[in-house]
mmCIF file of C-alpha atoms in Angstrom:
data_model
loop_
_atom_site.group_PDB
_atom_site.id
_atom_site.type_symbol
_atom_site.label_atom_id
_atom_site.label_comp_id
_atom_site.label_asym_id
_atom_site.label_seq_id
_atom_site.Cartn_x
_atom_site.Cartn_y
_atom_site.Cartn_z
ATOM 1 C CA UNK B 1 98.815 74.789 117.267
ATOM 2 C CA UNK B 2 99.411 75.172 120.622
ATOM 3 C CA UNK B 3 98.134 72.586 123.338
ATOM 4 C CA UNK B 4 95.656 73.752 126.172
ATOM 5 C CA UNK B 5 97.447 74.155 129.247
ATOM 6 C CA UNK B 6 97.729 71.166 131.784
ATOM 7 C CA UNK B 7 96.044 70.871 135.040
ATOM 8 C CA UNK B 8 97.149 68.819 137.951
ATOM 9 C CA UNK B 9 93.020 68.108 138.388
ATOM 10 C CA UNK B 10 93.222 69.496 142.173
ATOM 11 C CA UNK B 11 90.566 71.971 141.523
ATOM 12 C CA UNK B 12 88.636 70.296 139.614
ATOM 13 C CA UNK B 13 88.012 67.373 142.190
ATOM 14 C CA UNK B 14 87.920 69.981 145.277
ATOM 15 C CA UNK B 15 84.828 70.917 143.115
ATOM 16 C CA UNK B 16 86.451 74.427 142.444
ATOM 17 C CA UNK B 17 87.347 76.026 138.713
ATOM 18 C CA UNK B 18 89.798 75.206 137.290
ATOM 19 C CA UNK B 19 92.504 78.155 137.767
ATOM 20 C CA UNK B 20 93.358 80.214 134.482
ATOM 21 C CA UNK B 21 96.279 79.631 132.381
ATOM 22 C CA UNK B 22 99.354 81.290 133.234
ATOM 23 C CA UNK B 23 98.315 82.474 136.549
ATOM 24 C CA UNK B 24 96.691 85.474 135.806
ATOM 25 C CA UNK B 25 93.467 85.529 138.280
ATOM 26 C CA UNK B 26 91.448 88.277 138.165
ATOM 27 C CA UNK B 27 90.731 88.123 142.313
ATOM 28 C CA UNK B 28 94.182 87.565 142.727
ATOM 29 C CA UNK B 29 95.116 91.054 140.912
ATOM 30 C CA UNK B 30 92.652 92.272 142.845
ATOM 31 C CA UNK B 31 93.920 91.777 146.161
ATOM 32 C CA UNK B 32 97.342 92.756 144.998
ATOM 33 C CA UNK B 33 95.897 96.222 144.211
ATOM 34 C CA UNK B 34 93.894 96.372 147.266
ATOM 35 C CA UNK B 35 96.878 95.345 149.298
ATOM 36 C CA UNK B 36 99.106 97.826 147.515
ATOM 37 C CA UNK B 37 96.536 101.127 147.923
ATOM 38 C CA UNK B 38 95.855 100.403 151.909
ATOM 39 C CA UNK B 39 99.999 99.500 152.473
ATOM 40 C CA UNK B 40 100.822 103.057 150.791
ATOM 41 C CA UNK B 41 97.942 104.862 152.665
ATOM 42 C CA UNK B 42 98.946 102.940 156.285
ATOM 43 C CA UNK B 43 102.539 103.645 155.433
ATOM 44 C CA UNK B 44 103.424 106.677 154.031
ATOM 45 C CA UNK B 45 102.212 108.554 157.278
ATOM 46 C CA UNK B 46 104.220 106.618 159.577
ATOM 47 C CA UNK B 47 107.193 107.369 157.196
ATOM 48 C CA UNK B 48 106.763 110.740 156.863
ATOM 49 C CA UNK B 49 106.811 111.218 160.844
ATOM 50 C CA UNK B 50 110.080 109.347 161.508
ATOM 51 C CA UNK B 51 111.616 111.705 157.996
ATOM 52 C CA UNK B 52 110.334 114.702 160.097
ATOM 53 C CA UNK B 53 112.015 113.911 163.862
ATOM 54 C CA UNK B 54 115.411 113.253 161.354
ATOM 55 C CA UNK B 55 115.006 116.334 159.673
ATOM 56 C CA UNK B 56 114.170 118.350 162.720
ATOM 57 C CA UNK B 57 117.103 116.929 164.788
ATOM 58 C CA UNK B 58 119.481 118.366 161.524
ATOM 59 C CA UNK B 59 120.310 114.615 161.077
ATOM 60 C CA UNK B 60 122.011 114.061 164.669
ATOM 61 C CA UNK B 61 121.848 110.603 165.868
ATOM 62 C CA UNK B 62 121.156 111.760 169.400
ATOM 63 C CA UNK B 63 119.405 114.503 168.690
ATOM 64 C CA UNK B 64 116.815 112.341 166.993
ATOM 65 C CA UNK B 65 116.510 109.990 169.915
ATOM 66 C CA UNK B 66 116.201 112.691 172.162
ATOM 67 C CA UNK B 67 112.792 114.199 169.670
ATOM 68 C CA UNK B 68 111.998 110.027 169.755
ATOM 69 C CA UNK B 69 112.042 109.760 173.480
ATOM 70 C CA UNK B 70 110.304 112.906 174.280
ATOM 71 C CA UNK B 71 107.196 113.403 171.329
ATOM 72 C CA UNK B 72 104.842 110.721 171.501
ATOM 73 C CA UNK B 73 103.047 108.915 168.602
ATOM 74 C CA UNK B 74 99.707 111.394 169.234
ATOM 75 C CA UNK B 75 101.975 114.226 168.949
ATOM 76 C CA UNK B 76 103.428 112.975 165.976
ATOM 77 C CA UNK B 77 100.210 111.933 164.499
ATOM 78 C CA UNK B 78 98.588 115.246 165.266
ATOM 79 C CA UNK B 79 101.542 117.296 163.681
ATOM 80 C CA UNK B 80 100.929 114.782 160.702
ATOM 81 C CA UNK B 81 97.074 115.491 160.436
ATOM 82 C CA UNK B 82 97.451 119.346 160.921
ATOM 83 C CA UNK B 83 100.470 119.591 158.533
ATOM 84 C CA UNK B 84 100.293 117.064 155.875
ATOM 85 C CA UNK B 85 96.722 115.904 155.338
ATOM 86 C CA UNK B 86 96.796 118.570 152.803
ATOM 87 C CA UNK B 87 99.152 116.803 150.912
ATOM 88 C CA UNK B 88 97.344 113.475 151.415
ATOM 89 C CA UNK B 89 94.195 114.014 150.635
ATOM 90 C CA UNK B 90 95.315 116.057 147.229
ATOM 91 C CA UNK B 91 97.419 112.376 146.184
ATOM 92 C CA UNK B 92 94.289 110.406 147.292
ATOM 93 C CA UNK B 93 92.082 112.944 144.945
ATOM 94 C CA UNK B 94 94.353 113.008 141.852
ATOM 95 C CA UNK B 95 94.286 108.764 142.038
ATOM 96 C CA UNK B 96 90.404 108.468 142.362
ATOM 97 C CA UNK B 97 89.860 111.414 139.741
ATOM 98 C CA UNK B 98 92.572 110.163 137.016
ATOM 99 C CA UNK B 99 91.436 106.666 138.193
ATOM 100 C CA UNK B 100 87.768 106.925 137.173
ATOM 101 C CA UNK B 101 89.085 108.949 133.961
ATOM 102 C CA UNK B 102 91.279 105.896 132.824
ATOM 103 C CA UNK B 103 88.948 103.314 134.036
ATOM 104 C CA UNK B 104 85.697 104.174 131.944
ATOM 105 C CA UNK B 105 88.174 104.788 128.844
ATOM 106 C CA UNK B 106 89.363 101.672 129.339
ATOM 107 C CA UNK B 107 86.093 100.008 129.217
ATOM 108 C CA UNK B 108 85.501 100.488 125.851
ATOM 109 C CA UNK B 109 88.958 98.703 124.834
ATOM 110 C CA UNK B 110 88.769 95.072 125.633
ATOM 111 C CA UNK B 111 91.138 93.242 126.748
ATOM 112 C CA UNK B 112 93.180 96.664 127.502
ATOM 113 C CA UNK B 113 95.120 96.197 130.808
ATOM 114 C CA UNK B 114 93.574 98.582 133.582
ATOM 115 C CA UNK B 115 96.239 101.073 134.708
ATOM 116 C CA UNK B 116 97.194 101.087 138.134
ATOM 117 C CA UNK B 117 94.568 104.633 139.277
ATOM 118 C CA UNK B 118 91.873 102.510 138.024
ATOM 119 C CA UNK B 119 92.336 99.646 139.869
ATOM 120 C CA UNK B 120 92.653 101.566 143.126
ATOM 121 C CA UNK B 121 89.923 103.583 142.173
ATOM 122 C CA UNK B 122 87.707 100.380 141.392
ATOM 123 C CA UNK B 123 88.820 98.798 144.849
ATOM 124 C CA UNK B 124 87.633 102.160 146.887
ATOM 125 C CA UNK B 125 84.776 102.055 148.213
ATOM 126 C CA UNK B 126 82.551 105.289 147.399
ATOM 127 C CA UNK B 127 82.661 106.461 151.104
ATOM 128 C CA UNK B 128 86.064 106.711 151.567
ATOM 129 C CA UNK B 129 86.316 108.570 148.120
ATOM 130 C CA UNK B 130 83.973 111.253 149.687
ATOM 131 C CA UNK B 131 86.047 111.193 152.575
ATOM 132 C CA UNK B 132 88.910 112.121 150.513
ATOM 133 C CA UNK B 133 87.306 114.737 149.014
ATOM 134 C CA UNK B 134 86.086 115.916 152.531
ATOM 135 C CA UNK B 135 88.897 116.130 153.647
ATOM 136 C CA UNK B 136 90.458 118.366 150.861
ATOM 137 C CA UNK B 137 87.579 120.520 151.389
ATOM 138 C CA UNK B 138 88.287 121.582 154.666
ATOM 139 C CA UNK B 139 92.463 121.537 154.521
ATOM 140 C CA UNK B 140 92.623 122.958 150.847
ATOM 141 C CA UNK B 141 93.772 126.173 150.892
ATOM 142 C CA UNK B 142 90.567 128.191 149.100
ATOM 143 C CA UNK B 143 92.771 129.632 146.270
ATOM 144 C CA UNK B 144 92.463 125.987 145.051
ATOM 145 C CA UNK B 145 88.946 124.740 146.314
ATOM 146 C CA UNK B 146 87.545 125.012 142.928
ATOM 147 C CA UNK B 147 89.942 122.677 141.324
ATOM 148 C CA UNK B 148 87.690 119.992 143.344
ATOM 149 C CA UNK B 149 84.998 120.666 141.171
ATOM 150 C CA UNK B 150 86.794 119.052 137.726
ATOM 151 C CA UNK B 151 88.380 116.566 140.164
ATOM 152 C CA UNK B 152 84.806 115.362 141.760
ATOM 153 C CA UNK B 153 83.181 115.662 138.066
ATOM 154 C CA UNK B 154 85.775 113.373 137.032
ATOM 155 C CA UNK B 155 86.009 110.904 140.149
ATOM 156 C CA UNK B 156 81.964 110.279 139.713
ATOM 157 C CA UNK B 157 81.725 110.876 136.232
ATOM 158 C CA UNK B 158 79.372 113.386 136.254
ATOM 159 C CA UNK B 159 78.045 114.962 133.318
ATOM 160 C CA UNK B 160 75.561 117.490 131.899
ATOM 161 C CA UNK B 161 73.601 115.049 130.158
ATOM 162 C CA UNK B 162 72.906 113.538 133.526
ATOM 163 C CA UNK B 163 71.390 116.719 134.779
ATOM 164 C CA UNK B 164 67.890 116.643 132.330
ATOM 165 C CA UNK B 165 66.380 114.777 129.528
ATOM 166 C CA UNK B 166 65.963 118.378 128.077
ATOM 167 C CA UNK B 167 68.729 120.312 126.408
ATOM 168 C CA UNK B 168 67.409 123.636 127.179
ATOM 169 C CA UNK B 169 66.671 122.568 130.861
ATOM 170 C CA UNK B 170 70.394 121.402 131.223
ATOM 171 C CA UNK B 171 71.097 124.829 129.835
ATOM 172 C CA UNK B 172 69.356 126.639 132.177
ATOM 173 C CA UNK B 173 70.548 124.841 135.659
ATOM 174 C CA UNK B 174 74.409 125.201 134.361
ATOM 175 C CA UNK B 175 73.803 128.718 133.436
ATOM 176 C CA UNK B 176 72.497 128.860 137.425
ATOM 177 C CA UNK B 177 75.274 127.286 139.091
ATOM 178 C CA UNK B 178 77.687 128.862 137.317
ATOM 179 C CA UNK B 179 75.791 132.281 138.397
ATOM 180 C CA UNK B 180 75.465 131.032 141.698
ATOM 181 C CA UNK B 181 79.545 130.702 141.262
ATOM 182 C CA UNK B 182 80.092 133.871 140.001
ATOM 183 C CA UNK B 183 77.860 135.825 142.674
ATOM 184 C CA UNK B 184 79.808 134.340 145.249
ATOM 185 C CA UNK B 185 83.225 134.862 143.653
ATOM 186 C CA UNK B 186 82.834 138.543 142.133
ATOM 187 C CA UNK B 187 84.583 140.526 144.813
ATOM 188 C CA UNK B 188 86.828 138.543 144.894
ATOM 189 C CA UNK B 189 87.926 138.275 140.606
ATOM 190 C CA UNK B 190 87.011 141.904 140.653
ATOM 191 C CA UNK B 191 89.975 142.556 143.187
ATOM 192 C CA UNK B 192 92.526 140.253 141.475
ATOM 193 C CA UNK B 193 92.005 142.345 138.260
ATOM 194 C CA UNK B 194 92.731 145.454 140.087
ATOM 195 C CA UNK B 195 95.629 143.673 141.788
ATOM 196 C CA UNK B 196 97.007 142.197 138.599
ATOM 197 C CA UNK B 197 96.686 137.965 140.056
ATOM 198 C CA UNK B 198 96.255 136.677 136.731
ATOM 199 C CA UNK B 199 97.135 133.127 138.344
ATOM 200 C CA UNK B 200 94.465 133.775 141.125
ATOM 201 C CA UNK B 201 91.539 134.635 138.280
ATOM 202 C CA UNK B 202 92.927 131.527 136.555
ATOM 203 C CA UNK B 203 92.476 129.178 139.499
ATOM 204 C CA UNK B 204 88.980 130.838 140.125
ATOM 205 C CA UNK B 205 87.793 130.812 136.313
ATOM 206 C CA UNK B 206 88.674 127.829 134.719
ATOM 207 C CA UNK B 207 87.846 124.894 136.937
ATOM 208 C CA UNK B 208 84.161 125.076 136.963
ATOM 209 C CA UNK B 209 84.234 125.510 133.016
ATOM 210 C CA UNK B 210 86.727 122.132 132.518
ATOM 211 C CA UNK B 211 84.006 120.424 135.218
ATOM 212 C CA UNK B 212 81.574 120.853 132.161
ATOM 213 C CA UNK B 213 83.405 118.452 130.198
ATOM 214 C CA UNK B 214 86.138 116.413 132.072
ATOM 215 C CA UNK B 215 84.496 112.980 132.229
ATOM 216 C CA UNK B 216 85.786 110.533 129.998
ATOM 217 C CA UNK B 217 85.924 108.346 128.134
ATOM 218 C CA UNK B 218 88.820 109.640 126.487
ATOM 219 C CA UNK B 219 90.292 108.386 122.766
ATOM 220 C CA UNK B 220 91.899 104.610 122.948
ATOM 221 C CA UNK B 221 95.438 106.146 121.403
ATOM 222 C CA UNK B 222 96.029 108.420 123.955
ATOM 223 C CA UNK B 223 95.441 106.298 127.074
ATOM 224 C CA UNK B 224 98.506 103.998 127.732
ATOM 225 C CA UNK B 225 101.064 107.025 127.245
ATOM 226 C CA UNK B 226 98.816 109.098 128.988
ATOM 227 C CA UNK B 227 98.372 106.791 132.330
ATOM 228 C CA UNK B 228 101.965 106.377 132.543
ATOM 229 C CA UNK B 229 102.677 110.220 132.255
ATOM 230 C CA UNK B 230 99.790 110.842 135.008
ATOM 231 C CA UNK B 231 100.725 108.101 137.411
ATOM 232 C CA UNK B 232 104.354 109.372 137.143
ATOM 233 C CA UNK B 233 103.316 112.804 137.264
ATOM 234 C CA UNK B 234 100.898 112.280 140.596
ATOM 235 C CA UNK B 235 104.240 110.524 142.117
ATOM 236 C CA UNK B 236 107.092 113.251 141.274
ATOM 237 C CA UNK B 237 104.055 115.893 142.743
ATOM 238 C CA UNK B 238 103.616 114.643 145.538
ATOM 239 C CA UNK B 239 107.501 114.017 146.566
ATOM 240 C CA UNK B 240 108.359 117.490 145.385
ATOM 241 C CA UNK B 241 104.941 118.447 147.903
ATOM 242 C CA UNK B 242 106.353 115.995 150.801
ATOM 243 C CA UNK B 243 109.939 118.144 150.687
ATOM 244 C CA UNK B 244 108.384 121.076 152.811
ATOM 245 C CA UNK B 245 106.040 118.880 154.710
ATOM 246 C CA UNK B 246 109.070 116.254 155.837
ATOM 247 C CA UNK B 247 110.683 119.915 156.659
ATOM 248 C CA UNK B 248 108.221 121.415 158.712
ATOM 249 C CA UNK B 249 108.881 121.666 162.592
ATOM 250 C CA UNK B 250 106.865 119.003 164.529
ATOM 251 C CA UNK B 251 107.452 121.438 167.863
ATOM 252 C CA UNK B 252 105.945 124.829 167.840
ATOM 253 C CA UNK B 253 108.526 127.313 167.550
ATOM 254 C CA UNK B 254 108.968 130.402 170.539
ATOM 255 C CA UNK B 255 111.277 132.360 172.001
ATOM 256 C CA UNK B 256 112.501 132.048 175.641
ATOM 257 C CA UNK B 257 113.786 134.800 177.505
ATOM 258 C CA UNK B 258 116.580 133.284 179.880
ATOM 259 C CA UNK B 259 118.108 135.187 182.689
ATOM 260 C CA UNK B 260 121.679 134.361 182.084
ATOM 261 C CA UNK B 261 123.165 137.195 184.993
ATOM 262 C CA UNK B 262 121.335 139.100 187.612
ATOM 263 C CA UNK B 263 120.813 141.795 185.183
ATOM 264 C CA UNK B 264 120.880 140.405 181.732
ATOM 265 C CA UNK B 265 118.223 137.986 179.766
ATOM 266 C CA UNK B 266 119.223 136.538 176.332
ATOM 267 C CA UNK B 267 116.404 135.353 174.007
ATOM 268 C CA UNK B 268 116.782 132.354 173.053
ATOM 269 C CA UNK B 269 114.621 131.104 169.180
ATOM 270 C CA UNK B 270 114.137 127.298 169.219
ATOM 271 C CA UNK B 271 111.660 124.575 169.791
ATOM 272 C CA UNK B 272 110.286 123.321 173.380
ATOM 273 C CA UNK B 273 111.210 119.621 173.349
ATOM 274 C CA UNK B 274 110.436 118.372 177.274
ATOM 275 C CA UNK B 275 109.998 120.695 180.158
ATOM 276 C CA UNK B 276 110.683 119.355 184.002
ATOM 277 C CA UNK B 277 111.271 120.255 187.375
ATOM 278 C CA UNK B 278 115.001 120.903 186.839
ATOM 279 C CA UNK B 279 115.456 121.842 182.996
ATOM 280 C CA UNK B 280 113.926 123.160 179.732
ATOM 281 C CA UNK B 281 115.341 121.513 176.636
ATOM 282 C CA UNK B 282 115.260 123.392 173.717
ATOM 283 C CA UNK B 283 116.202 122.498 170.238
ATOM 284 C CA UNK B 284 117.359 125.775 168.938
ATOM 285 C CA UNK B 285 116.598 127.241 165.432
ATOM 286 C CA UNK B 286 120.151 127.763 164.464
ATOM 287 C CA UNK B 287 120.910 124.173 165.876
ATOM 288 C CA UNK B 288 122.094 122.321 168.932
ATOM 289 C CA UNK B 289 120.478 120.924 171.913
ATOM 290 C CA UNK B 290 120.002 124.097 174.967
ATOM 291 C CA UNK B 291 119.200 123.079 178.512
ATOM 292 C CA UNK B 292 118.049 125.770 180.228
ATOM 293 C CA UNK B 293 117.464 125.485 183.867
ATOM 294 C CA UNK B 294 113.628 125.965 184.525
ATOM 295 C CA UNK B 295 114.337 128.762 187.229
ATOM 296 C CA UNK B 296 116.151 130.946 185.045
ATOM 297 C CA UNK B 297 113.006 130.919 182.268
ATOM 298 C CA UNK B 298 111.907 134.188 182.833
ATOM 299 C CA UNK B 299 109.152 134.457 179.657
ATOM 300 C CA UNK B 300 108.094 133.122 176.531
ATOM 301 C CA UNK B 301 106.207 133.631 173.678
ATOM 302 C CA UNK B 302 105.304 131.696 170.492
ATOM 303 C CA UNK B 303 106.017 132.866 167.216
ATOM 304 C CA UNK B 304 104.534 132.103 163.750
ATOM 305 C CA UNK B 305 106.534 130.516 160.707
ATOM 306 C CA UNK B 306 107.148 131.831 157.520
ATOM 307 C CA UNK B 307 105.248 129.625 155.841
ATOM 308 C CA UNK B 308 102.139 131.085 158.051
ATOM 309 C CA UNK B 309 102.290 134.313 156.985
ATOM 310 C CA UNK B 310 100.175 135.829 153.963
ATOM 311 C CA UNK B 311 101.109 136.467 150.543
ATOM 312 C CA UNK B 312 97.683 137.489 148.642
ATOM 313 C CA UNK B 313 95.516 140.119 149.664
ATOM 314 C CA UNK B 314 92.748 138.868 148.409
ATOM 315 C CA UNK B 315 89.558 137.388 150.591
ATOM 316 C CA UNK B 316 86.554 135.268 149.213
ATOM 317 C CA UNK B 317 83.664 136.431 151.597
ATOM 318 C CA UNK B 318 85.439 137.044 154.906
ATOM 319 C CA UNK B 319 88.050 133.999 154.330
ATOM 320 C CA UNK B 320 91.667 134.774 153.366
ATOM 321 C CA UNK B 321 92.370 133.113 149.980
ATOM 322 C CA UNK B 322 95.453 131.769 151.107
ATOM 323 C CA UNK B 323 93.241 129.729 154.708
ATOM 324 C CA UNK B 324 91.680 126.766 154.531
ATOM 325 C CA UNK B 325 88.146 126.725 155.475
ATOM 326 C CA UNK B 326 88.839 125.035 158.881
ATOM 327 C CA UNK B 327 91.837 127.936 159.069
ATOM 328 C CA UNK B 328 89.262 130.661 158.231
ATOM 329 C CA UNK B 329 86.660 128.937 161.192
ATOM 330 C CA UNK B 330 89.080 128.761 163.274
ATOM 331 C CA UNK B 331 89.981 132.708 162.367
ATOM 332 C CA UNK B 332 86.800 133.862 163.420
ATOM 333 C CA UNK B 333 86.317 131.738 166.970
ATOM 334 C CA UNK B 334 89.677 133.327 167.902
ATOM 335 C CA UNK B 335 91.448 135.734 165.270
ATOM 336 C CA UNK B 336 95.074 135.602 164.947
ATOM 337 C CA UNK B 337 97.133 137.831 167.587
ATOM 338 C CA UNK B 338 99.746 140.568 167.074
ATOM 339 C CA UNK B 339 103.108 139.145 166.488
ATOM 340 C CA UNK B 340 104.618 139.346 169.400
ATOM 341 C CA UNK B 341 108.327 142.245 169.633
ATOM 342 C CA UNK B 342 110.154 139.172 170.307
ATOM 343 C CA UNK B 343 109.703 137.186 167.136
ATOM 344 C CA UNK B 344 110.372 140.111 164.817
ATOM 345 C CA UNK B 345 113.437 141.207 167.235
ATOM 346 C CA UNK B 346 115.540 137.639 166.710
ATOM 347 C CA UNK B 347 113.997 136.255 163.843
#
C-alpha cells in the first residue's frame, strides 16, 4: 500500500488546507492558464509589429532603424488594428468555440484532463468573448460572416431544444430564421449559381445548417485525439494567416513624381517614411532607401495594393462579398476613387 503523502504541518497551523499531493492545485492551474491566454493576447501584437518594420525594411539593419525611428507605436498599433485584427479575432473565435466544444464533452468524463481551449475558454469572461465575436463581425470579410453562426452556437452552446418546450414550436422559429436567412441571401446564391462559385454557395449554405447541431458534448473516444488535432490545427492556421499580415506594408504605398531635370519628372513607387523641410524619404517598392529633396516633389498620388482589389463579383445587399461590413460603411460615406494613371503606369 502506499503511504499518504507527508506534510511539513505549515498549512495546517496557518489555519489553511492542507495543499494536495503532488502539487497539482487546481487555482494554481488556473492562473497558469490565465497567465498564458492574456501573455499570448498582450504579446503576439507587439510581435507581429516589430516582424512587420523587419519585413518592410527587406531585412536591412538600418533600414529597420530608420522605419523604428520614424513610425511611432500609434502608427504601428493602428496598422496592426486595421490589418491584422482580422486575423486575431478569427484565433480568439476558433479557441472560445472549440473551447466550449471540448469543455462540456469533457464534463461528462471525470477525472479527464481539460484541454488547453477549455481552460482559456473557462477563464474568459463572457464579455470579452462577445467582444471577440464583435469584432469578427465587423473585420470579417462577409463571404465568411456566416461561419460565426456555428462558431457562436458552439462558443454558448446553444441549441434548438433551448428555443421551446414544444417540438413543433422549435420547428417553426428555425424554419423562420432560416427564411429570414435565405430572403436576405437569395440574390446573392442566385448569382453564384449563374457565376459557377460553388465555394461561395458553400460558405453561404452550410453554416447556418451545422449551427443546428454543433454543440457538444461530443463522444469520450474522440476527444483527446481530437483536441490535440484542433489546438494544432488553430496554431499552424493562424501562422500560415500571420505570413501575409507580417508582409503587409505598414506605410501606405504612392507614387511621387520627382523633377529630376528642368524638363523631365521620374515617378518614383515606394512608401512615404518621414517628410521635412529639406527631404522626402522614401522606401521604394523595388528596395532601397530614396531621399528626395522636398522642392523637387512635384505630385503624388496613392495607390491601392493588390491585395485590395476584388476578385468576386458577387454583392450581398449593396456590400461587396469580398468587404467587411466596416469596409462596406465606410464604401458608402465615401466610395472608392478611380485608380489613379500613375499606379497602373509603374505598377
Amino acid at each position: 500500500m502506499t503511504a499518504p503523502a507527508a506534510t511539513d504541518g505549515s498549512d495546517v497551523d496557518a489555519g489553511l488546507p492542507p495543499r494536495p499531493a503532488g502539487g497539482r492545485d487546481p487555482d494554481a492551474r488556473q492562473a497558469r492558464a490565465s497567465q498564458s491566454f492574456w501573455a499570448v493576447v498582450v504579446a503576439v501584437p507587439a510581435v507581429f509589429s516589430v516582424l512587420r518594420l523587419g519585413v518592410e525594411a527587406g531585412g536591412e539593419l538600418q533600414t529597420t532603424l530608420l522605419l523604428v525611428a520614424n513610425v511611432g507605436p500609434v502608427n504601428l498599433l493602428a496598422g496592426f488594428l486595421t490589418t491584422a485584427a482580422r486575423l486575431l479575432a478569427t484565433g480568439l473565435v476558433a479557441v472560445f468555440a472549440l473551447g466550449a466544444v471540448l469543455g462540456v464533452s469533457v464534463d461528462r468524463l471525470p477525472g479527464y484532463r481539460r484541454p488547453l481551449f477549455a481552460r482559456w475558454a473557462d477563464l474568459t469572461p463572457t464579455w470579452f468573448v462577445l467582444a471577440s465575436f464583435l469584432l469578427a463581425l465587423v473585420t470579417w470579410q462577409i463571404l465568411y460572416l456566416p461561419l460565426l453562426l456555428p462558431a457562436f452556437a458552439a462558443a454558448f452552446q446553444l441549441r434548438p431544444e433551448q428555443l421551446h418546450e414544444l417540438a413543433v414550436a422549435r420547428v417553426l422559429i428555425v424554419a423562420a430564421l432560416l427564411g429570414g436567412y435565405l430572403f436576405l441571401l437569395a440574390p446573392t446564391l442566385l448569382d453564384a449559381w449563374r457565376q459557377g462559385e460553388l465555394l461561395v454557395m458553400a460558405l453561404f449554405g452550410v453554416p447556418p445548417v451545422l449551427a443546428l447541431s454543433i454543440a457538444g458534448p461530443l463522444p469520450g473516444a474522440v476527444i483527446r485525439p481530437l483536441a490535440s488535432v484542433t489546438e494544432a490545427a488553430v496554431l499552424a492556421m493562424l501562422v500560415w494567416a500571420a505570413l501575409p499580415v507580417i508582409s503587409t506594408p505598414v506605410l501606405p504605398l504612392t507614387v511621387t513624381t520627382v523633377q529630376t531635370a528642368p524638363n523631365a519628372t521620374e515617378d518614383v513607387r515606394g512608401h512615404v517614411v518621414v517628410v521635412d523641410d529639406v527631404n522626402m524619404v522614401l522606401l521604394q517598392e523595388q528596395g532601397g532607401v530614396r531621399y528626395v529633396p522636398t522642392d523637387q516633389v512635384k505630385a503624388q498620388v496613392l495607390c491601392p495594393s493588390e491585395e485590395e482589389l476584388p476578385r468576386h463579383r458577387l454583392r450581398v445587399r449593396d456590400f461587396h462579398v469580398e468587404d467587411s461590413l466596416l469596409e462596406g460603411l465606410g464604401r458608402r460615406v465615401r466610395p472608392v476613387h478611380r485608380v489613379d494613371a500613375a499606379c497602373r503606369a509603374t505598377g
